[in-house]
Amino acid sequence: MNPTIGIALLLTVLVPVLQVAHGQKVTSLTACLVNQSLRLDCHHENTTTTPMQYEFSLTRDTKKWVLSGSNGVTRPEYSSRTKFLSKYNLKVLYLSNFTTKDEGVYTCELRLSGPNPTVSNKDVSVFRDKLVRCGGISLLIQNTSWLLLLLLSLPLLQAMDFISL
């Protein structure tokens, strides 16, 4: 067999497998409060063109309730209270009228089907009295690396006369 054809055949077989294996890993799941609604942000990698299935669920008292999912099977008591949004590498679920009865462990699960099906998920424990409000404050709490970088760079900016304190 011609080596060029062999490499081309190998690539046509391996590329879809690698896309499925690495195309949908959940990188983080965060929770915050918008007015009286719980907002769950499920960040994920998106390096594949294979359709992705998703599921948001709540586990409480060892029982699992599906709140929203691509298969359409959800609990009736939650279906009227949920709103789902999807962007390139972010799945967002809003649960309106969030109360202490809705506390528990929330899960974001992503699935790819195909010859090598994969599942990736993250959990977050949600308690109403521990939730932060969505917005600027929660960004500081959830991702402080940029703030730390800014604070560490202040002396350099002062030395170069970009700022004066």
PDB file of C-alpha atoms in Angstrom:
ATOM      1  CA  MET A   1       0.000   0.000   0.000  1.00  0.00           C
ATOM      2  CA  ASN A   2       1.208   3.493  -0.781  1.00  0.00           C
ATOM      3  CA  PRO A   3       2.353   5.164   2.514  1.00  0.00           C
ATOM      4  CA  THR A   4       0.478   8.364   1.664  1.00  0.00           C
ATOM      5  CA  ILE A   5      -2.788   6.481   1.226  1.00  0.00           C
ATOM      6  CA  GLY A   6      -2.140   4.573   4.457  1.00  0.00           C
ATOM      7  CA  ILE A   7      -1.642   7.795   6.420  1.00  0.00           C
ATOM      8  CA  ALA A   8      -4.748   9.346   4.839  1.00  0.00           C
ATOM      9  CA  LEU A   9      -6.813   6.288   5.788  1.00  0.00           C
ATOM     10  CA  LEU A  10      -5.430   6.331   9.325  1.00  0.00           C
ATOM     11  CA  LEU A  11      -6.315  10.016   9.706  1.00  0.00           C
ATOM     12  CA  THR A  12      -9.845   9.531   8.406  1.00  0.00           C
ATOM     13  CA  VAL A  13     -10.347   6.866  11.064  1.00  0.00           C
ATOM     14  CA  LEU A  14      -8.523   8.562  13.969  1.00  0.00           C
ATOM     15  CA  VAL A  15      -9.768  12.160  13.655  1.00  0.00           C
ATOM     16  CA  PRO A  16     -13.454  11.355  14.349  1.00  0.00           C
ATOM     17  CA  VAL A  17     -12.428   9.080  17.255  1.00  0.00           C
ATOM     18  CA  LEU A  18     -10.234  11.796  18.771  1.00  0.00           C
ATOM     19  CA  GLN A  19     -12.990  14.374  18.299  1.00  0.00           C
ATOM     20  CA  VAL A  20     -15.457  12.192  20.172  1.00  0.00           C
ATOM     21  CA  ALA A  21     -12.974  11.439  22.942  1.00  0.00           C
ATOM     22  CA  HIS A  22     -12.006  15.047  23.579  1.00  0.00           C
ATOM     23  CA  GLY A  23     -14.864  17.107  22.189  1.00  0.00           C
ATOM     24  CA  GLN A  24     -17.240  17.556  25.076  1.00  0.00           C
ATOM     25  CA  LYS A  25     -15.471  17.594  28.444  1.00  0.00           C
ATOM     26  CA  VAL A  26     -17.327  19.610  31.093  1.00  0.00           C
ATOM     27  CA  THR A  27     -14.771  22.070  32.497  1.00  0.00           C
ATOM     28  CA  SER A  28     -16.847  23.761  35.223  1.00  0.00           C
ATOM     29  CA  LEU A  29     -20.319  24.038  36.723  1.00  0.00           C
ATOM     30  CA  THR A  30     -21.174  27.134  38.753  1.00  0.00           C
ATOM     31  CA  ALA A  31     -24.333  28.308  40.484  1.00  0.00           C
ATOM     32  CA  CYS A  32     -25.549  31.794  41.347  1.00  0.00           C
ATOM     33  CA  LEU A  33     -28.803  33.643  42.021  1.00  0.00           C
ATOM     34  CA  VAL A  34     -30.505  36.048  39.578  1.00  0.00           C
ATOM     35  CA  ASN A  35     -33.405  37.709  41.405  1.00  0.00           C
ATOM     36  CA  GLN A  36     -35.301  34.601  42.614  1.00  0.00           C
ATOM     37  CA  SER A  37     -33.928  32.242  39.944  1.00  0.00           C
ATOM     38  CA  LEU A  38     -31.052  29.808  40.222  1.00  0.00           C
ATOM     39  CA  ARG A  39     -28.626  30.027  37.297  1.00  0.00           C
ATOM     40  CA  LEU A  40     -26.366  27.070  36.494  1.00  0.00           C
ATOM     41  CA  ASP A  41     -23.498  27.724  34.059  1.00  0.00           C
ATOM     42  CA  CYS A  42     -22.049  24.563  32.539  1.00  0.00           C
ATOM     43  CA  HIS A  43     -18.826  25.402  30.675  1.00  0.00           C
ATOM     44  CA  HIS A  44     -17.441  22.745  28.356  1.00  0.00           C
ATOM     45  CA  GLU A  45     -14.961  22.102  25.591  1.00  0.00           C
ATOM     46  CA  ASN A  46     -16.417  22.077  22.121  1.00  0.00           C
ATOM     47  CA  THR A  47     -13.935  20.612  19.674  1.00  0.00           C
ATOM     48  CA  THR A  48     -16.213  18.293  17.757  1.00  0.00           C
ATOM     49  CA  THR A  49     -18.953  18.609  15.183  1.00  0.00           C
ATOM     50  CA  THR A  50     -20.734  15.548  16.570  1.00  0.00           C
ATOM     51  CA  PRO A  51     -24.136  16.481  18.082  1.00  0.00           C
ATOM     52  CA  MET A  52     -23.987  16.709  21.859  1.00  0.00           C
ATOM     53  CA  GLN A  53     -26.717  15.627  24.260  1.00  0.00           C
ATOM     54  CA  TYR A  54     -27.075  17.385  27.609  1.00  0.00           C
ATOM     55  CA  GLU A  55     -28.862  16.838  30.895  1.00  0.00           C
ATOM     56  CA  PHE A  56     -29.251  19.024  33.994  1.00  0.00           C
ATOM     57  CA  SER A  57     -30.400  17.120  37.052  1.00  0.00           C
ATOM     58  CA  LEU A  58     -30.938  17.582  40.782  1.00  0.00           C
ATOM     59  CA  THR A  59     -30.147  14.918  43.367  1.00  0.00           C
ATOM     60  CA  ARG A  60     -31.812  15.321  46.743  1.00  0.00           C
ATOM     61  CA  ASP A  61     -32.390  12.663  49.392  1.00  0.00           C
ATOM     62  CA  THR A  62     -30.780  10.061  47.072  1.00  0.00           C
ATOM     63  CA  LYS A  63     -33.424  10.774  44.402  1.00  0.00           C
ATOM     64  CA  LYS A  64     -32.501  12.179  40.997  1.00  0.00           C
ATOM     65  CA  TRP A  65     -34.783  14.557  39.101  1.00  0.00           C
ATOM     66  CA  VAL A  66     -34.054  15.541  35.510  1.00  0.00           C
ATOM     67  CA  LEU A  67     -34.692  19.285  35.186  1.00  0.00           C
ATOM     68  CA  SER A  68     -33.861  19.726  31.520  1.00  0.00           C
ATOM     69  CA  GLY A  69     -32.345  17.562  28.828  1.00  0.00           C
ATOM     70  CA  SER A  70     -32.036  17.016  25.112  1.00  0.00           C
ATOM     71  CA  ASN A  71     -34.082  13.819  25.390  1.00  0.00           C
ATOM     72  CA  GLY A  72     -37.081  15.852  26.591  1.00  0.00           C
ATOM     73  CA  VAL A  73     -37.827  13.713  29.669  1.00  0.00           C
ATOM     74  CA  THR A  74     -38.170  16.093  32.629  1.00  0.00           C
ATOM     75  CA  ARG A  75     -40.078  16.187  35.880  1.00  0.00           C
ATOM     76  CA  PRO A  76     -43.453  17.955  35.395  1.00  0.00           C
ATOM     77  CA  GLU A  77     -42.984  20.011  38.583  1.00  0.00           C
ATOM     78  CA  TYR A  78     -39.786  21.507  37.141  1.00  0.00           C
ATOM     79  CA  SER A  79     -40.571  21.788  33.412  1.00  0.00           C
ATOM     80  CA  SER A  80     -42.613  24.993  33.832  1.00  0.00           C
ATOM     81  CA  ARG A  81     -39.880  26.582  35.976  1.00  0.00           C
ATOM     82  CA  THR A  82     -36.839  25.907  33.785  1.00  0.00           C
ATOM     83  CA  LYS A  83     -35.345  27.836  30.910  1.00  0.00           C
ATOM     84  CA  PHE A  84     -32.402  26.453  28.920  1.00  0.00           C
ATOM     85  CA  LEU A  85     -29.906  28.434  26.823  1.00  0.00           C
ATOM     86  CA  SER A  86     -26.991  27.098  24.796  1.00  0.00           C
ATOM     87  CA  LYS A  87     -23.980  28.807  23.267  1.00  0.00           C
ATOM     88  CA  TYR A  88     -20.817  27.466  21.665  1.00  0.00           C
ATOM     89  CA  ASN A  89     -19.169  26.166  24.860  1.00  0.00           C
ATOM     90  CA  LEU A  90     -21.747  27.050  27.500  1.00  0.00           C
ATOM     91  CA  LYS A  91     -25.030  25.495  28.576  1.00  0.00           C
ATOM     92  CA  VAL A  92     -27.130  27.603  30.975  1.00  0.00           C
ATOM     93  CA  LEU A  93     -30.137  26.503  33.005  1.00  0.00           C
ATOM     94  CA  TYR A  94     -32.405  28.901  34.897  1.00  0.00           C
ATOM     95  CA  LEU A  95     -34.687  27.531  37.616  1.00  0.00           C
ATOM     96  CA  SER A  96     -37.266  30.152  38.581  1.00  0.00           C
ATOM     97  CA  ASN A  97     -38.721  30.612  42.075  1.00  0.00           C
ATOM     98  CA  PHE A  98     -35.737  28.887  43.691  1.00  0.00           C
ATOM     99  CA  THR A  99     -36.419  27.944  47.343  1.00  0.00           C
ATOM    100  CA  THR A 100     -34.809  25.790  50.024  1.00  0.00           C
ATOM    101  CA  LYS A 101     -36.899  22.877  48.694  1.00  0.00           C
ATOM    102  CA  ASP A 102     -34.743  23.051  45.542  1.00  0.00           C
ATOM    103  CA  GLU A 103     -31.449  22.671  47.423  1.00  0.00           C
ATOM    104  CA  GLY A 104     -29.249  19.702  46.600  1.00  0.00           C
ATOM    105  CA  VAL A 105     -26.563  18.518  44.215  1.00  0.00           C
ATOM    106  CA  TYR A 106     -26.975  19.777  40.660  1.00  0.00           C
ATOM    107  CA  THR A 107     -25.294  17.955  37.784  1.00  0.00           C
ATOM    108  CA  CYS A 108     -24.513  18.965  34.232  1.00  0.00           C
ATOM    109  CA  GLU A 109     -23.908  15.926  32.035  1.00  0.00           C
ATOM    110  CA  LEU A 110     -22.850  15.923  28.381  1.00  0.00           C
ATOM    111  CA  ARG A 111     -22.950  12.854  26.134  1.00  0.00           C
ATOM    112  CA  LEU A 112     -21.655  12.104  22.678  1.00  0.00           C
ATOM    113  CA  SER A 113     -22.968   9.069  20.865  1.00  0.00           C
ATOM    114  CA  GLY A 114     -21.207   7.225  18.091  1.00  0.00           C
ATOM    115  CA  PRO A 115     -18.689   4.405  17.843  1.00  0.00           C
ATOM    116  CA  ASN A 116     -16.977   5.518  21.084  1.00  0.00           C
ATOM    117  CA  PRO A 117     -19.697   7.112  23.248  1.00  0.00           C
ATOM    118  CA  THR A 118     -18.432   9.384  26.018  1.00  0.00           C
ATOM    119  CA  VAL A 119     -19.970  10.993  29.088  1.00  0.00           C
ATOM    120  CA  SER A 120     -18.616  13.973  31.011  1.00  0.00           C
ATOM    121  CA  ASN A 121     -20.202  15.674  34.008  1.00  0.00           C
ATOM    122  CA  LYS A 122     -19.665  18.039  36.933  1.00  0.00           C
ATOM    123  CA  ASP A 123     -21.604  18.493  40.183  1.00  0.00           C
ATOM    124  CA  VAL A 124     -22.203  21.499  42.397  1.00  0.00           C
ATOM    125  CA  SER A 125     -23.880  21.548  45.826  1.00  0.00           C
ATOM    126  CA  VAL A 126     -26.405  24.365  46.045  1.00  0.00           C
ATOM    127  CA  PHE A 127     -27.776  25.853  49.260  1.00  0.00           C
ATOM    128  CA  ARG A 128     -29.913  28.978  49.104  1.00  0.00           C
ATOM    129  CA  ASP A 129     -28.192  30.765  51.993  1.00  0.00           C
ATOM    130  CA  LYS A 130     -24.726  30.094  50.467  1.00  0.00           C
ATOM    131  CA  LEU A 131     -25.510  31.305  46.930  1.00  0.00           C
ATOM    132  CA  VAL A 132     -23.889  34.452  45.589  1.00  0.00           C
ATOM    133  CA  ARG A 133     -25.714  36.875  43.339  1.00  0.00           C
ATOM    134  CA  CYS A 134     -24.833  36.603  39.665  1.00  0.00           C
ATOM    135  CA  GLY A 135     -22.858  39.524  38.332  1.00  0.00           C
ATOM    136  CA  GLY A 136     -19.647  41.351  39.232  1.00  0.00           C
ATOM    137  CA  ILE A 137     -19.306  40.004  42.757  1.00  0.00           C
ATOM    138  CA  SER A 138     -19.709  36.368  41.725  1.00  0.00           C
ATOM    139  CA  LEU A 139     -17.150  36.834  38.957  1.00  0.00           C
ATOM    140  CA  LEU A 140     -14.638  38.015  41.538  1.00  0.00           C
ATOM    141  CA  ILE A 141     -15.340  35.051  43.765  1.00  0.00           C
ATOM    142  CA  GLN A 142     -15.396  32.431  41.023  1.00  0.00           C
ATOM    143  CA  ASN A 143     -12.441  33.667  38.964  1.00  0.00           C
ATOM    144  CA  THR A 144      -9.903  35.717  40.891  1.00  0.00           C
ATOM    145  CA  SER A 145      -6.900  35.106  38.623  1.00  0.00           C
ATOM    146  CA  TRP A 146      -7.396  38.330  36.642  1.00  0.00           C
ATOM    147  CA  LEU A 147      -7.801  40.332  39.844  1.00  0.00           C
ATOM    148  CA  LEU A 148      -4.625  38.844  41.281  1.00  0.00           C
ATOM    149  CA  LEU A 149      -2.760  39.644  38.065  1.00  0.00           C
ATOM    150  CA  LEU A 150      -3.980  43.241  38.217  1.00  0.00           C
ATOM    151  CA  LEU A 151      -2.886  43.644  41.837  1.00  0.00           C
ATOM    152  CA  LEU A 152       0.525  42.148  41.141  1.00  0.00           C
ATOM    153  CA  SER A 153       1.045  44.412  38.132  1.00  0.00           C
ATOM    154  CA  LEU A 154       0.230  47.673  39.979  1.00  0.00           C
ATOM    155  CA  PRO A 155       3.877  48.356  41.031  1.00  0.00           C
ATOM    156  CA  LEU A 156       5.019  47.819  37.443  1.00  0.00           C
ATOM    157  CA  LEU A 157       2.344  50.161  36.127  1.00  0.00           C
ATOM    158  CA  GLN A 158       3.353  52.756  38.723  1.00  0.00           C
ATOM    159  CA  ALA A 159       7.031  52.444  37.812  1.00  0.00           C
ATOM    160  CA  MET A 160       6.223  53.043  34.157  1.00  0.00           C
ATOM    161  CA  ASP A 161       4.040  56.084  35.044  1.00  0.00           C
ATOM    162  CA  PHE A 162       0.878  54.519  33.619  1.00  0.00           C
ATOM    163  CA  ILE A 163      -0.909  55.136  36.896  1.00  0.00           C
ATOM    164  CA  SER A 164      -0.289  57.134  40.061  1.00  0.00           C
ATOM    165  CA  LEU A 165      -1.715  56.143  43.388  1.00  0.00           C
TER     166      LEU A 165
END
